Coordinates of C-alpha atoms and ligand atoms in Angstrom, one line a residue:
M1 CA 81.7 78.7 -16.0
S2 CA 78.5 77.2 -14.8
E3 CA 75.4 78.1 -15.4
S4 CA 72.7 78.4 -11.8
A5 CA 70.3 75.8 -11.8
L6 CA 67.8 78.0 -10.4
T7 CA 65.0 79.1 -13.4
N8 CA 66.0 82.6 -14.2
L9 CA 62.9 84.6 -13.2
L10 CA 64.1 87.9 -15.0
G11 CA 63.1 86.3 -18.5
L12 CA 59.6 85.2 -18.1
E13 CA 57.3 86.6 -19.5
Q14 CA 53.4 87.1 -18.5
K15 CA 52.8 83.5 -20.1
A16 CA 55.9 82.1 -19.7
M17 CA 55.4 82.9 -15.7
E18 CA 52.3 82.0 -15.6
A19 CA 52.8 78.4 -16.4
F20 CA 56.2 78.0 -14.5
F21 CA 54.2 78.8 -11.5
V22 CA 51.5 76.1 -12.8
A23 CA 53.9 73.7 -12.9
H24 CA 55.1 74.1 -9.9
G25 CA 51.9 73.6 -8.2
Q26 CA 51.0 77.1 -7.6
K27 CA 48.1 79.9 -8.5
A28 CA 49.1 81.3 -12.0
F29 CA 48.3 84.9 -10.6
H30 CA 50.9 84.2 -8.3
G31 CA 53.3 84.7 -11.3
R32 CA 51.8 87.9 -12.3
Q33 CA 52.5 89.3 -8.7
V34 CA 55.9 88.3 -9.4
L35 CA 56.3 89.9 -12.2
K36 CA 55.5 93.5 -10.9
W37 CA 57.7 92.9 -7.4
I38 CA 60.9 92.7 -10.6
H39 CA 59.6 94.3 -13.5
K40 CA 57.3 96.8 -11.6
H41 CA 59.1 97.7 -8.5
G42 CA 62.8 96.1 -9.2
V43 CA 62.5 94.2 -6.3
T44 CA 64.9 90.9 -7.0
D45 CA 64.6 89.6 -3.3
F46 CA 61.5 87.0 -2.6
D47 CA 61.5 87.3 0.9
A48 CA 60.8 91.8 0.3
M49 CA 57.7 90.1 -1.9
T50 CA 54.8 91.0 0.6
D51 CA 52.2 90.0 -0.5
L52 CA 52.9 85.8 -1.3
G53 CA 52.9 84.1 1.4
K54 CA 55.9 82.3 3.4
N55 CA 55.8 79.2 2.3
L56 CA 55.3 80.2 -1.4
R57 CA 58.5 82.8 -0.7
A58 CA 60.7 79.8 0.9
R59 CA 59.4 77.6 -2.4
L60 CA 60.6 79.9 -4.4
K61 CA 64.5 80.6 -2.5
K62 CA 64.6 76.6 -3.5
I63 CA 63.9 76.7 -7.1
A64 CA 64.1 80.4 -8.9
E65 CA 65.9 83.3 -8.6
V66 CA 65.9 86.7 -10.0
R67 CA 69.4 87.4 -11.4
I68 CA 70.6 91.0 -12.6
P69 CA 72.9 90.7 -15.2
E70 CA 76.1 92.7 -13.9
I71 CA 77.2 95.9 -14.1
L72 CA 81.1 96.8 -14.7
L73 CA 81.3 99.8 -15.6
E74 CA 79.0 103.2 -16.4
Q75 CA 79.9 106.4 -18.1
T76 CA 78.1 109.6 -18.9
S77 CA 79.0 111.7 -21.9
A78 CA 79.3 115.7 -21.4
D79 CA 75.4 115.3 -22.8
G80 CA 73.8 113.7 -20.1
T81 CA 74.0 110.3 -22.0
R82 CA 74.4 107.5 -20.0
K83 CA 76.4 104.1 -20.9
W84 CA 76.4 100.8 -18.9
V85 CA 79.1 98.0 -19.7
V86 CA 77.2 94.7 -18.7
E87 CA 79.2 91.9 -18.0
L88 CA 77.7 88.4 -18.9
V89 CA 78.2 85.3 -17.5
C90 CA 81.9 83.6 -20.0
G91 CA 83.3 87.6 -19.7
N92 CA 81.3 88.3 -22.6
R93 CA 80.2 92.9 -22.4
V94 CA 77.5 94.5 -23.9
E95 CA 76.7 98.0 -23.9
T96 CA 73.9 99.6 -22.9
V97 CA 72.8 103.7 -24.2
F98 CA 70.6 106.2 -22.2
I99 CA 70.0 109.0 -24.4
P100 CA 67.8 111.3 -22.3
E101 CA 66.2 114.2 -24.4
D102 CA 63.2 117.4 -23.7
G103 CA 60.2 115.2 -22.1
R104 CA 61.5 112.1 -23.6
G105 CA 64.4 109.0 -22.7
T106 CA 65.0 106.3 -25.0
L107 CA 67.2 103.6 -24.3
C108 CA 68.9 102.0 -26.4
V109 CA 69.4 97.9 -25.9
S110 CA 72.0 95.3 -27.2
S111 CA 70.2 92.3 -28.4
Q112 CA 74.1 90.1 -29.5
V113 CA 77.5 90.2 -28.5
G114 CA 78.8 91.3 -31.2
C115 CA 76.6 91.1 -35.0
A116 CA 77.0 88.7 -37.6
L117 CA 75.8 90.8 -40.5
D118 CA 79.2 92.1 -41.0
C119 CA 77.8 95.9 -42.4
S120 CA 81.5 97.7 -43.3
F121 CA 80.4 100.8 -42.4
C122 CA 79.9 99.5 -38.1
S123 CA 82.0 99.2 -35.1
T124 CA 80.0 96.4 -33.8
A125 CA 80.8 94.3 -36.7
Q126 CA 84.4 94.1 -36.8
Q127 CA 84.0 92.5 -32.9
G128 CA 82.9 89.1 -34.4
Y129 CA 80.1 87.6 -33.4
N130 CA 80.0 85.0 -30.6
R131 CA 76.2 84.2 -29.2
N132 CA 72.9 85.5 -28.6
L133 CA 71.8 87.2 -25.6
S134 CA 68.8 85.0 -23.4
S135 CA 65.8 87.0 -22.6
A136 CA 67.0 88.0 -19.1
E137 CA 70.0 89.7 -20.3
I138 CA 67.5 91.7 -22.7
I139 CA 65.3 92.9 -20.6
G140 CA 68.2 92.3 -18.3
Q141 CA 69.1 96.2 -19.9
V142 CA 65.6 98.1 -19.0
W143 CA 65.9 97.0 -15.8
I144 CA 69.1 98.5 -15.0
A145 CA 67.7 101.7 -16.9
A146 CA 64.4 101.4 -15.4
R147 CA 66.6 101.5 -11.6
E148 CA 69.0 104.0 -12.0
M149 CA 67.6 106.9 -14.2
G150 CA 64.0 105.9 -12.8
E151 CA 60.9 104.4 -14.3
R152 CA 59.6 107.2 -15.5
S153 CA 62.2 109.0 -17.4
L154 CA 62.4 106.0 -19.4
T155 CA 59.7 106.1 -22.5
N156 CA 61.3 104.4 -25.3
V157 CA 62.9 101.4 -26.4
V158 CA 64.9 101.0 -29.4
L159 CA 66.8 97.3 -30.2
M160 CA 69.6 99.9 -31.4
G161 CA 72.4 97.9 -29.6
M162 CA 75.1 96.0 -30.6
G163 CA 73.7 92.7 -32.5
E164 CA 71.2 91.9 -35.1
P165 CA 67.7 91.5 -33.0
L166 CA 65.5 89.6 -35.6
T167 CA 68.6 86.7 -35.8
N168 CA 66.9 86.7 -31.9
F169 CA 63.9 85.8 -32.7
D170 CA 62.1 84.5 -29.9
N171 CA 64.6 86.0 -26.8
V172 CA 63.8 89.8 -28.4
V173 CA 60.0 88.8 -28.5
C174 CA 60.2 87.9 -25.3
A175 CA 61.2 90.7 -24.5
M176 CA 59.6 93.2 -25.5
D177 CA 56.7 91.5 -24.7
L178 CA 57.7 92.2 -21.4
M179 CA 59.1 95.7 -22.4
Q180 CA 55.0 96.5 -23.4
D181 CA 53.0 94.4 -20.8
D182 CA 51.5 96.2 -18.5
L183 CA 52.4 94.8 -14.8
C184 CA 56.3 95.0 -16.3
Y185 CA 57.5 99.3 -18.0
G186 CA 54.0 99.1 -19.8
L187 CA 55.4 101.1 -22.9
S188 CA 53.1 101.1 -26.1
K189 CA 54.2 100.0 -29.7
F190 CA 54.7 103.1 -30.3
R191 CA 57.6 103.2 -27.8
V192 CA 59.1 99.9 -28.6
T193 CA 61.1 100.6 -32.1
L194 CA 63.1 97.2 -33.4
S195 CA 65.3 98.2 -35.9
T196 CA 66.4 95.9 -38.5
A197 CA 69.0 95.3 -41.3
G198 CA 66.4 93.3 -43.3
I199 CA 66.1 89.5 -42.4
V200 CA 62.4 89.6 -45.2
P201 CA 61.2 86.2 -43.3
A202 CA 61.8 86.7 -39.8
L203 CA 60.1 90.4 -40.5
R204 CA 57.0 88.1 -42.0
R205 CA 56.8 85.9 -38.9
L206 CA 57.1 89.0 -36.7
R207 CA 54.5 90.9 -38.2
E208 CA 52.1 87.4 -36.6
V209 CA 53.5 87.8 -32.8
S210 CA 54.5 91.5 -32.5
D211 CA 52.7 95.1 -33.1
V212 CA 55.9 97.0 -32.2
S213 CA 57.5 100.0 -34.0
L214 CA 59.9 99.0 -37.4
A215 CA 63.1 101.0 -37.8
V216 CA 65.1 99.1 -41.8
S217 CA 68.7 100.1 -41.3
L218 CA 69.0 101.2 -45.5
H219 CA 71.8 103.4 -45.8
A220 CA 71.5 102.9 -49.4
P221 CA 68.9 102.7 -52.5
D222 CA 69.9 100.8 -55.3
D223 CA 70.7 96.8 -54.5
Q224 CA 74.5 96.8 -55.8
L225 CA 75.8 99.7 -53.3
R226 CA 73.3 97.8 -50.3
N227 CA 74.9 94.5 -51.3
E228 CA 78.4 96.3 -50.6
L229 CA 77.5 98.6 -47.2
V230 CA 74.8 96.2 -45.6
P231 CA 75.5 92.1 -47.2
I232 CA 72.8 90.4 -45.5
N233 CA 70.9 92.7 -48.9
R234 CA 72.8 90.1 -51.4
K235 CA 70.4 87.4 -49.7
Y236 CA 67.1 89.4 -48.8
P237 CA 67.9 92.6 -51.8
I238 CA 65.7 96.1 -51.5
A239 CA 62.3 95.0 -52.8
E240 CA 61.8 92.2 -51.2
L241 CA 62.6 94.1 -48.2
L242 CA 60.5 97.0 -49.0
E243 CA 57.5 94.6 -49.7
A244 CA 58.2 92.3 -45.9
C245 CA 57.8 96.5 -44.8
R246 CA 54.8 97.3 -46.5
E247 CA 52.6 94.0 -45.6
F248 CA 54.4 94.9 -42.2
I249 CA 52.3 97.6 -42.0
R250 CA 49.0 97.0 -44.0
G251 CA 46.2 98.0 -42.6
D252 CA 46.7 100.4 -39.7
K253 CA 46.6 103.8 -41.6
R254 CA 48.7 105.2 -38.7
R255 CA 51.7 103.7 -39.4
K256 CA 55.1 104.1 -41.0
I257 CA 58.3 102.7 -41.2
T258 CA 60.9 104.5 -40.0
F259 CA 64.4 103.8 -42.4
E260 CA 67.8 104.8 -41.4
Y261 CA 70.3 105.9 -43.6
V262 CA 73.8 106.5 -42.3
M263 CA 75.6 109.3 -44.3
L264 CA 79.2 108.1 -45.8
D265 CA 81.0 111.1 -47.7
G266 CA 81.2 110.7 -51.1
V267 CA 80.0 106.9 -51.2
N268 CA 75.8 107.5 -50.3
D269 CA 75.0 110.9 -49.4
S270 CA 74.9 112.5 -54.1
D271 CA 72.0 114.3 -55.2
Q272 CA 71.3 111.2 -57.2
H273 CA 71.4 108.8 -54.8
A274 CA 68.7 111.1 -52.8
R275 CA 66.5 111.2 -56.4
K276 CA 66.3 107.0 -56.0
L277 CA 65.7 106.9 -52.0
I278 CA 62.9 109.3 -52.8
K279 CA 61.4 107.0 -55.8
L280 CA 61.5 104.1 -53.4
M281 CA 60.3 106.1 -50.2
R282 CA 56.9 107.0 -52.6
S283 CA 56.0 103.6 -52.5
L284 CA 55.0 102.9 -49.0
P285 CA 54.3 104.9 -45.6
S286 CA 58.3 106.1 -44.6
K287 CA 60.3 108.8 -42.6
V288 CA 63.7 109.0 -42.8
N289 CA 66.3 108.8 -40.4
L290 CA 69.5 109.9 -41.4
I291 CA 72.4 109.0 -39.0
P292 CA 75.7 110.8 -39.7
F293 CA 78.7 108.2 -40.0
N294 CA 80.2 107.7 -36.1
P295 CA 83.5 106.9 -37.0
F296 CA 85.9 104.6 -35.0
P297 CA 89.3 103.4 -35.5
N298 CA 90.2 101.5 -38.8
T299 CA 87.6 102.7 -40.5
I300 CA 87.8 103.9 -44.6
Y301 CA 84.5 105.7 -44.6
R302 CA 84.1 109.1 -43.2
R303 CA 81.5 111.7 -42.6
S304 CA 79.4 113.6 -44.9
P305 CA 79.7 117.0 -44.2
D306 CA 76.4 118.7 -42.4
E307 CA 76.1 120.4 -45.4
R308 CA 75.6 117.4 -47.2
V309 CA 73.4 116.2 -44.9
E310 CA 71.5 119.1 -44.8
R311 CA 71.3 119.2 -48.5
F312 CA 70.1 115.9 -48.8
R313 CA 67.4 116.1 -46.2
H314 CA 66.1 119.0 -47.9
L315 CA 65.6 117.2 -51.3
L316 CA 64.3 114.5 -49.1
M317 CA 61.7 116.7 -47.0
E318 CA 61.3 118.7 -51.0
A319 CA 59.8 115.4 -52.0
G320 CA 57.0 115.1 -48.8
I321 CA 59.5 112.4 -46.9
F322 CA 59.4 114.0 -43.8
T323 CA 63.1 113.1 -43.0
M324 CA 65.5 114.2 -39.8
T325 CA 68.8 114.2 -39.5
R326 CA 69.8 112.0 -36.1
K327 CA 71.5 113.8 -33.7
T328 CA 74.8 112.3 -32.5
R329 CA 74.5 112.2 -29.1
G330 CA 77.7 110.3 -26.3
D331 CA 81.0 110.1 -28.9
D332 CA 82.5 111.2 -26.0
I333 CA 82.0 107.7 -24.0
D334 CA 81.7 106.1 -27.7
A335 CA 78.2 105.9 -27.3
A336 CA 77.1 106.8 -30.6
C337 CA 75.4 104.6 -33.4
G338 CA 78.0 101.9 -34.2
Q339 CA 80.3 102.4 -31.6
L340 CA 79.1 99.8 -29.6
V341 CA 81.5 97.0 -29.1
G342 CA 81.1 95.4 -25.6
R343 CA 83.5 92.4 -25.6
V344 CA 83.3 89.4 -27.5
R345 CA 85.4 87.0 -26.7
D346 CA 85.8 83.4 -29.3
R347 CA 85.0 86.5 -31.8
S348 CA 85.8 83.2 -34.9
R349 CA 82.1 82.1 -34.8
R350 CA 80.6 84.8 -36.9
E351 CA 81.9 83.5 -40.5
L352 CA 80.5 80.5 -39.2
R353 CA 76.7 81.7 -38.0
V354 CA 76.7 84.3 -41.4
R355 CA 76.6 81.1 -43.4
Q356 CA 74.6 79.1 -41.1
I357 CA 71.7 81.6 -40.6
H358 CA 71.5 83.2 -44.5
G359 CA 74.0 81.3 -46.5
V360 CA 75.9 84.5 -47.2
N361 CA 79.5 83.6 -49.7
A362 CA 81.4 85.1 -45.9
A363 CA 85.0 85.4 -47.4
Ligands
LIG1 N1 71.3 95.4 -36.6 C1 70.2 95.9 -36.4 C2 70.3 97.2 -35.1 C3 71.8 98.2 -34.9 S1 71.1 99.2 -34.9 C4 70.4 96.9 -37.4 O1 71.1 97.1 -38.7 O2 69.4 97.7 -37.9 C5 72.2 100.8 -35.2 C6 71.7 101.3 -36.2 O3 73.2 102.2 -35.9 C7 71.8 100.6 -37.5 O4 71.0 101.6 -38.5 C8 73.6 100.8 -38.1 O5 73.2 100.3 -39.3 C9 74.2 102.4 -37.8 N2 75.1 103.0 -37.4 C10 76.0 101.3 -37.6 N3 77.1 102.1 -37.4 C11 77.0 102.7 -37.6 C12 78.2 104.2 -37.9 N4 79.7 104.0 -37.9 N5 77.7 105.9 -37.8 C13 76.0 105.6 -37.6 N6 75.5 104.2 -37.9 C14 75.7 103.8 -37.7

């Protein structure tokens, strides 16, 4: 399928939008007006952007468009969680999930079609990897949810859907800038969270260009086990990862890193694992999110029993580490953590990418 020759303005953050207008002989502030129309008011038709002159609107129609990804399927869970399957060009699909809770609504956004990291307990990994999403495709998920749910019910965005956001660095940073821009969605740095399996050099770069909150998928308290669960650990082991986390929040006393820890029965959930984790967590301002494993077809893992999860949480809390157990939401529509699969065309590209980007020995 051929890409349109028109520039899709959906994926331009403020500076890029201004530059686009200036490059076409227009004033930069028209760029800001258009930004606001698109993201704050949800308007995609240039003719409806009534504070732009007629000539400018006519010109824009010749050179640009506002193209929103198509919603292929929408499902609502018994607990109110909503999932959209979004169709991209070339037949790929990704999934976006909205989780309503008391007083807040969190949107879980995908950043890639599939994922190249191959974590052993994640169903997205089994889909293989196809490509990065563009900034328009990432912010498009927020645009869709804001329209469907109403902008005010969308209070938080987490990059915890399909993909590893830090291996799609520029497009993810651009989309997060739009989430934080007051002309767009106006979310504070505490309400935009990037979740990563720990791409250390990209984490260092992120600190230079963005102040969003950070969640790190740790899942194991020692390198031997983490190598098995999160293979990127072979390249960036725990000590290096934690050092990069410390640097990320250095100088800001209010900030903590959230560590995600999936609870796998008999694998990483013993008292001894908890004690090792406590030692690691004491070395930096942190909190822990325990995620009871969400099963999917052909997995070798089982979810830890509730009592085990509670005991693990208790041990961490007793040691002064704030720990929450993430409620399983939307599992009846396969919208829970690690259950997002979308549709990944040409999955064979994964192993190539793993070698290219990370130098991991993909089997
Ligand atoms: N690649 C990023 C973003 C994915 S976020 C990252 O690794 O952080 C999704 C979160 O859900 C991650 O913490 C991931 O490890 C976790 N997860 C993946 N599969 C899961 C499963 N089957 N059950 C519970 N959590 C899972």
